[in-house]
Short mmCIF file of C-alpha atoms in Angstrom, two decimals:
data_model
loop_
_atom_site.label_atom_id
_atom_site.label_comp_id
_atom_site.label_asym_id
_atom_site.label_seq_id
_atom_site.Cartn_x
_atom_site.Cartn_y
_atom_site.Cartn_z
CA MET A 1 0.01 0.00 -0.04
CA LEU A 2 2.81 2.41 0.91
CA PHE A 3 4.58 1.85 -2.37
CA GLU A 4 1.33 2.29 -4.46
CA LEU A 5 0.60 5.46 -2.36
CA SER A 6 4.09 6.82 -3.22
CA GLN A 7 3.40 6.29 -6.91
CA LEU A 8 -0.05 7.86 -6.73
CA LEU A 9 0.97 10.86 -4.65
CA THR A 10 4.57 11.05 -5.92
CA ILE A 11 5.87 10.68 -2.27
CA ASN A 12 9.50 9.65 -2.94
CA LEU A 13 10.01 8.70 0.71
CA PHE A 14 7.88 5.66 0.45
CA GLY A 15 9.65 4.46 -2.68
CA TYR A 16 12.64 3.53 -0.67
CA ILE A 17 12.99 -0.15 0.42
CA SER A 18 14.78 0.90 3.67
CA VAL A 19 11.86 3.24 4.71
CA ARG A 20 9.11 0.69 3.91
CA ALA A 21 11.13 -1.98 5.71
CA GLY A 22 11.23 0.25 8.81
CA PHE A 23 7.44 0.80 8.61
CA ALA A 24 6.80 -2.93 8.19
CA PHE A 25 8.91 -3.69 11.18
CA PHE A 26 6.92 -1.35 13.43
CA PHE A 27 3.62 -2.38 11.96
CA ALA A 28 4.29 -6.06 12.78
CA PHE A 29 5.82 -5.25 16.21
CA VAL A 30 2.85 -3.06 17.35
CA PHE A 31 0.30 -5.51 16.05
CA THR A 32 1.91 -8.43 17.83
CA ILE A 33 2.36 -6.52 21.12
CA PHE A 34 -1.39 -5.72 21.20
CA ALA A 35 -2.69 -8.92 19.79
CA ILE A 36 -0.95 -11.44 22.01
CA PRO A 37 -2.85 -10.46 25.23
CA ARG A 38 -6.11 -11.07 23.32
CA TYR A 39 -4.84 -14.32 22.02
CA LEU A 40 -3.74 -15.41 25.61
CA ALA A 41 -7.24 -14.77 26.81
CA TRP A 42 -8.79 -16.76 23.92
CA ALA A 43 -6.24 -19.63 24.33
CA ALA A 44 -7.01 -19.83 28.03
CA SER A 45 -10.76 -20.00 27.47
CA LYS A 46 -10.14 -22.79 24.87
CA LYS A 47 -7.46 -24.63 26.88
CA ALA A 48 -5.05 -24.32 23.97
CA ASN A 49 -2.15 -25.26 26.17
CA GLN A 50 1.19 -26.86 25.14
CA PRO A 51 1.22 -30.60 25.77
CA ILE A 52 4.62 -31.41 27.34
CA SER A 53 6.47 -34.51 26.30
CA LYS A 54 6.89 -37.24 29.02
CA TYR A 55 10.51 -37.39 28.02
CA VAL A 56 11.13 -33.83 29.22
CA PRO A 57 10.03 -33.97 32.93
CA ALA A 58 11.86 -30.71 33.65
CA HIS A 59 9.25 -28.89 31.67
CA GLU A 60 6.22 -30.32 33.53
CA GLY A 61 5.43 -26.79 35.02
CA LYS A 62 4.95 -25.44 31.49
CA LYS A 63 2.01 -27.63 30.58
CA HIS A 64 -0.48 -24.88 31.09
CA THR A 65 1.41 -22.31 28.85
CA PRO A 66 -0.72 -21.50 25.68
CA THR A 67 0.83 -22.48 22.40
CA MET A 68 0.28 -21.65 18.67
CA GLY A 69 1.31 -18.08 19.35
CA GLY A 70 3.17 -18.17 16.05
CA ALA A 71 -0.18 -17.63 14.39
CA VAL A 72 -0.11 -14.06 15.80
CA PHE A 73 3.21 -13.03 14.38
CA ILE A 74 2.41 -14.75 11.07
CA ILE A 75 -0.75 -12.62 10.73
CA ALA A 76 1.19 -9.53 11.84
CA THR A 77 3.85 -10.13 9.22
CA LEU A 78 1.27 -10.73 6.43
CA ILE A 79 -0.61 -7.47 7.37
CA ALA A 80 2.62 -5.43 7.52
CA THR A 81 3.77 -6.85 4.23
CA LEU A 82 0.47 -5.99 2.51
CA LEU A 83 0.76 -2.44 3.95
CA SER A 84 4.33 -1.88 3.04
CA ALA A 85 5.61 -4.09 0.25
CA LYS A 86 5.27 -3.74 -3.55
CA LEU A 87 2.35 -6.01 -4.19
CA SER A 88 3.24 -6.50 -7.92
CA SER A 89 6.33 -8.42 -6.93
CA LEU A 90 6.10 -12.12 -7.46
CA TYR A 91 8.88 -12.65 -4.93
CA VAL A 92 6.60 -11.09 -2.26
CA TRP A 93 3.78 -13.26 -3.05
CA GLY A 94 6.13 -16.25 -2.91
CA GLY A 95 7.14 -15.12 0.48
CA ILE A 96 3.51 -14.79 1.59
CA ALA A 97 2.68 -18.37 0.21
CA THR A 98 5.82 -19.73 2.02
CA LEU A 99 4.99 -18.19 5.47
CA PHE A 100 1.41 -19.03 5.30
CA GLY A 101 1.83 -22.49 3.77
CA PHE A 102 4.43 -23.74 6.31
CA GLY A 103 2.64 -22.05 9.16
CA LEU A 104 -0.65 -23.89 8.12
CA VAL A 105 1.14 -27.27 8.32
CA GLY A 106 2.36 -26.38 11.82
CA PHE A 107 -1.09 -25.17 12.81
CA LYS A 108 -2.61 -28.45 11.79
CA ASP A 109 0.00 -30.35 13.81
CA ASP A 110 -0.52 -28.10 16.92
CA ILE A 111 -4.30 -28.53 16.79
CA GLY A 112 -3.90 -32.35 16.80
CA LYS A 113 -1.68 -32.14 19.83
CA ILE A 114 -3.95 -29.75 21.74
CA LEU A 115 -7.08 -31.76 21.00
CA SER A 116 -5.47 -35.07 22.13
CA GLY A 117 -3.57 -33.59 25.02
CA ASN A 118 -0.55 -35.55 23.79
CA ASN A 119 2.71 -33.97 22.48
CA LEU A 120 3.17 -37.10 20.28
CA GLU A 121 -0.13 -36.76 18.53
CA GLY A 122 -1.01 -34.34 15.77
CA LEU A 123 0.18 -35.01 12.24
CA THR A 124 2.10 -38.28 11.69
CA PRO A 125 5.70 -37.77 10.74
CA LYS A 126 5.03 -39.06 7.24
CA GLY A 127 2.00 -36.85 6.85
CA LYS A 128 3.90 -33.77 8.04
CA MET A 129 6.84 -34.43 5.79
CA ALA A 130 4.56 -34.96 2.75
CA LEU A 131 2.91 -31.51 3.38
CA LEU A 132 6.27 -29.84 3.81
CA ILE A 133 7.47 -31.33 0.62
CA LEU A 134 4.37 -30.34 -1.22
CA ILE A 135 4.72 -26.68 -0.27
CA ALA A 136 8.46 -26.64 -0.86
CA VAL A 137 7.99 -28.05 -4.35
CA LEU A 138 5.15 -25.45 -5.15
CA VAL A 139 7.32 -22.54 -3.97
CA SER A 140 10.29 -23.83 -5.96
CA VAL A 141 8.25 -24.21 -9.10
CA LEU A 142 6.95 -20.69 -8.56
CA LEU A 143 10.60 -19.31 -8.44
CA LEU A 144 11.42 -21.16 -11.67
CA TYR A 145 8.28 -19.80 -13.25
CA ALA A 146 9.33 -16.25 -12.28
CA GLY A 147 12.66 -16.88 -14.08
CA PHE A 148 14.72 -17.03 -10.96
CA PRO A 149 18.43 -18.01 -11.78
CA THR A 150 19.54 -21.59 -11.07
CA GLU A 151 23.28 -21.04 -10.64
CA PHE A 152 24.84 -22.55 -7.55
CA TYR A 153 26.96 -20.22 -5.41
CA VAL A 154 29.21 -20.90 -2.48
CA PRO A 155 30.69 -18.44 0.06
CA PHE A 156 34.10 -16.74 -0.76
CA LEU A 157 33.58 -17.23 -4.57
CA LYS A 158 32.30 -14.38 -6.72
CA THR A 159 31.26 -16.57 -9.56
CA PRO A 160 28.84 -19.59 -9.52
CA LEU A 161 30.23 -23.12 -9.57
CA PHE A 162 27.75 -24.33 -12.08
CA ASP A 163 24.13 -24.05 -13.27
CA ILE A 164 21.95 -26.84 -11.95
CA GLY A 165 18.94 -26.04 -14.07
CA TYR A 166 15.66 -27.83 -13.15
CA PHE A 167 17.50 -30.05 -10.67
CA MET A 168 17.68 -26.88 -8.56
CA ILE A 169 14.12 -27.74 -7.44
CA LEU A 170 15.50 -30.82 -5.59
CA PHE A 171 18.13 -28.74 -3.85
CA TRP A 172 15.60 -26.06 -2.79
CA VAL A 173 13.32 -28.57 -1.50
CA LEU A 174 16.13 -30.06 0.64
CA VAL A 175 16.99 -26.50 1.93
CA PHE A 176 13.31 -25.98 2.92
CA LEU A 177 12.97 -29.38 4.69
CA ALA A 178 16.31 -28.98 6.44
CA THR A 179 15.61 -25.53 7.70
CA THR A 180 12.04 -26.06 8.83
CA ASN A 181 13.00 -29.13 10.87
CA ALA A 182 16.04 -27.39 12.31
CA VAL A 183 14.04 -24.38 13.70
CA ASN A 184 11.42 -26.80 14.99
CA LEU A 185 13.92 -28.80 16.92
CA THR A 186 15.41 -25.65 18.44
CA ASP A 187 12.09 -24.38 19.70
CA GLY A 188 12.32 -26.10 23.04
CA LEU A 189 13.19 -23.36 25.61
CA ASP A 190 11.68 -19.94 26.24
CA GLY A 191 12.83 -17.63 23.48
CA LEU A 192 15.57 -19.93 22.29
CA ALA A 193 14.39 -20.05 18.73
CA THR A 194 12.99 -16.56 18.66
CA VAL A 195 16.14 -14.42 18.94
CA PRO A 196 18.35 -16.45 16.55
CA SER A 197 15.52 -16.11 14.14
CA VAL A 198 15.36 -12.44 14.39
CA ILE A 199 19.19 -12.26 14.02
CA ALA A 200 19.00 -14.53 10.91
CA LEU A 201 16.28 -12.39 9.46
CA VAL A 202 18.35 -9.26 9.91
CA SER A 203 21.30 -10.91 8.11
CA LEU A 204 19.28 -12.34 5.33
CA GLY A 205 17.41 -9.12 4.90
CA ALA A 206 20.75 -7.24 4.49
CA ILE A 207 21.94 -9.79 1.97
CA LEU A 208 18.80 -9.44 -0.01
CA TYR A 209 19.01 -5.71 -0.02
CA ILE A 210 22.57 -5.94 -1.30
CA THR A 211 21.68 -8.54 -3.86
CA GLY A 212 18.89 -6.52 -5.24
CA HIS A 213 20.91 -3.30 -5.38
CA ALA A 214 22.95 -2.93 -8.61
CA ILE A 215 25.66 -0.70 -6.99
CA PHE A 216 26.10 -2.63 -3.74
CA SER A 217 26.05 -6.01 -5.30
CA GLY A 218 28.60 -4.94 -7.87
CA TYR A 219 30.89 -3.56 -5.06
CA LEU A 220 30.70 -6.65 -3.01
CA LEU A 221 30.89 -8.97 -5.99
CA VAL A 222 27.64 -10.84 -5.29
CA PRO A 223 25.03 -11.69 -7.89
CA ASN A 224 22.59 -8.91 -8.80
CA ILE A 225 19.01 -10.33 -8.88
CA LYS A 226 16.45 -7.66 -9.88
CA GLY A 227 13.48 -7.42 -7.50
CA VAL A 228 14.62 -9.57 -4.54
CA GLY A 229 15.48 -6.43 -2.44
CA GLU A 230 11.73 -6.05 -1.91
CA MET A 231 11.82 -9.12 0.38
CA THR A 232 13.91 -7.07 2.77
CA ILE A 233 10.53 -5.51 3.73
CA MET A 234 8.98 -8.93 4.59
CA ALA A 235 12.10 -9.98 6.46
CA ALA A 236 11.91 -6.82 8.57
CA ALA A 237 8.14 -7.51 9.15
CA LEU A 238 8.66 -10.99 10.43
CA ALA A 239 11.59 -9.65 12.62
CA GLY A 240 9.25 -7.01 14.15
CA GLY A 241 6.49 -9.60 14.74
CA LEU A 242 9.04 -11.95 16.42
CA LEU A 243 10.36 -9.13 18.57
CA GLY A 244 6.85 -8.29 19.83
CA PHE A 245 6.33 -11.98 20.39
CA LEU A 246 9.57 -12.15 22.40
CA TRP A 247 7.96 -9.70 24.88
CA TYR A 248 5.73 -12.53 25.99
CA ASN A 249 7.98 -15.45 25.01
CA CYS A 250 11.15 -14.56 26.93
CA TYR A 251 11.90 -16.51 30.13
CA PRO A 252 9.55 -17.37 31.81
CA ALA A 253 7.40 -17.68 28.63
CA GLU A 254 3.73 -16.68 28.76
CA VAL A 255 3.11 -18.16 25.24
CA PHE A 256 4.89 -20.70 22.88
CA MET A 257 5.02 -20.28 19.10
CA GLY A 258 4.34 -24.03 18.54
CA ASP A 259 4.95 -25.74 15.29
CA THR A 260 2.79 -23.08 13.73
CA GLY A 261 5.59 -20.52 14.34
CA SER A 262 8.66 -22.65 14.09
CA LEU A 263 7.79 -24.31 10.75
CA ALA A 264 6.72 -20.95 9.33
CA ILE A 265 10.02 -19.28 10.39
CA GLY A 266 12.13 -22.16 9.06
CA GLY A 267 10.42 -22.12 5.66
CA PHE A 268 10.69 -18.41 5.35
CA LEU A 269 14.37 -18.35 6.32
CA ALA A 270 14.97 -20.99 3.65
CA TYR A 271 13.13 -18.91 1.12
CA LEU A 272 15.18 -15.80 1.80
CA ALA A 273 18.41 -17.81 1.68
CA ILE A 274 17.36 -19.09 -1.71
CA LEU A 275 16.53 -15.68 -2.99
CA GLY A 276 19.88 -14.31 -1.70
CA LYS A 277 21.82 -17.28 -3.21
CA SER A 278 22.94 -17.96 0.31
CA GLU A 279 21.80 -21.46 0.77
CA ILE A 280 25.25 -22.65 1.90
CA LEU A 281 25.82 -19.51 4.03
CA LEU A 282 22.68 -20.40 5.84
CA LEU A 283 24.60 -23.03 7.70
CA LEU A 284 26.49 -20.16 9.42
CA ILE A 285 23.44 -17.78 9.60
CA GLY A 286 21.40 -20.46 11.26
CA PHE A 287 24.35 -21.97 13.16
CA ILE A 288 22.33 -22.61 16.33
CA PHE A 289 19.65 -24.44 14.37
CA VAL A 290 22.42 -26.54 12.69
CA ILE A 291 23.97 -27.38 16.08
CA GLU A 292 20.62 -28.55 17.40
CA THR A 293 19.95 -30.72 14.35
CA VAL A 294 23.40 -32.23 14.35
CA SER A 295 23.10 -33.15 18.00
CA VAL A 296 19.87 -35.15 17.26
CA ILE A 297 21.48 -36.85 14.26
CA LEU A 298 24.56 -37.72 16.28
CA GLN A 299 22.46 -38.99 19.20
CA VAL A 300 20.23 -41.27 17.03
CA GLY A 301 23.07 -42.48 14.88
CA SER A 302 25.22 -43.32 17.87
CA TYR A 303 22.39 -45.17 19.67
CA LYS A 304 21.53 -47.24 16.56
CA LEU A 305 25.14 -48.14 15.83
CA ARG A 306 26.70 -48.38 19.30
CA LYS A 307 23.74 -48.53 21.63
CA GLU A 308 25.33 -45.62 23.45
CA ARG A 309 24.29 -42.02 23.79
CA ILE A 310 26.60 -39.12 23.04
CA PHE A 311 24.51 -36.55 24.97
CA LEU A 312 22.29 -36.93 28.11
CA MET A 313 19.40 -35.79 25.92
CA ALA A 314 18.98 -34.37 22.43
CA PRO A 315 18.47 -31.75 21.05
CA ILE A 316 21.51 -30.40 22.76
CA HIS A 317 19.73 -27.62 24.83
CA HIS A 318 18.17 -30.56 26.90
CA HIS A 319 21.63 -31.89 27.51
CA PHE A 320 22.67 -28.74 29.16
CA GLU A 321 19.42 -28.73 31.14
CA LEU A 322 20.33 -32.10 32.58
CA LYS A 323 23.73 -30.85 33.32
CA LYS A 324 22.03 -28.40 35.65
CA TRP A 325 22.52 -25.28 33.68
CA ALA A 326 19.87 -22.69 34.37
CA GLU A 327 17.41 -22.41 31.56
CA ASN A 328 17.99 -18.62 30.94
CA LYS A 329 21.77 -19.15 30.96
CA ILE A 330 21.36 -21.73 28.17
CA ILE A 331 19.12 -19.41 26.20
CA VAL A 332 21.33 -16.30 26.43
CA ARG A 333 24.59 -18.23 25.63
CA PHE A 334 22.89 -19.68 22.49
CA TRP A 335 21.75 -16.24 21.54
CA MET A 336 25.35 -14.98 21.81
CA ILE A 337 26.60 -17.80 19.58
CA SER A 338 23.94 -16.95 17.08
CA PHE A 339 24.98 -13.37 16.95
CA LEU A 340 28.66 -14.19 16.51
CA ALA A 341 27.97 -16.77 13.78
CA ASN A 342 25.85 -14.15 11.87
CA LEU A 343 28.54 -11.49 12.25
CA LEU A 344 30.91 -13.93 10.68
CA ALA A 345 28.52 -14.68 7.92
CA LEU A 346 28.16 -10.97 7.02
CA ILE A 347 31.91 -10.46 7.23
CA SER A 348 32.44 -13.29 4.71
CA PHE A 349 30.97 -11.02 2.00
CA LYS A 350 34.21 -9.09 1.95
CA PHE A 351 36.18 -12.22 1.25
CA ARG A 352 35.27 -12.64 -2.51
#
């Protein structure tokens, strides 16, 4: 709306991506701050509380905490995007489809858990994976339809390694699935997934702004892809929504994002990384998510092969809980690691 208004009234200020990104951030932040208390009241009346896994006894006291709060910041992001972004951009509509689609899968999973009162109920693993793959394929096909380049880039190199062509769909689907599941695994402590997600959104938003800017991309020797800079606005909107959510999600949490939020965040981060040709760099940008996922893979693999566990419990944040680390100490230290990893990721742009 702001972009269209700038064209209609010749208000140059609203033509700048940076200005509209700022507006989107505050629109989503304010909406979330005011909407969460209303959601909490509704959730309490409907008993939409988080079922706690029997394998995590330390969290028994959180079983009355409302979940599915991710729906609030998703709605806030969508509203802020519609108000601030250029609605003629196919990349923006791809972002909307990604956020809404993956969030809808998480919502269906959360509803099943709430109605059954069991954290292991909800969508079956195969059913959830099938839906995630379906959405990932649809978004990937949309990108190819929009003429998005299929060259494969890696950090520190200014030219692509090769052009994958239509096989890029398989790679993108893998990126979507890996990121959604990684964020979902990380969402186990109060605010643990929220802040690293905000930091990752800031990094990816900056990368997209540079990638879409002819001068900046030329200076930093990164691919220039026309139109992707508009996604900086949506990244800012989700960051604002998450920051508003953090007001209620920080320790001790009054609300959880649920799979509704974690799957939506993961899918959206993957989408931004794809648009910024930063799929490999996402390993550093989402370093905390990678650590959590690798800890689960190592734990499961070790137990199947050696009948021994590497960690006291996986994902790794539960290991530190059982080591008697205070929950807020684990959270803040993971936030610090995420910040440092993203700083390194942004610095890497100069090494091309």
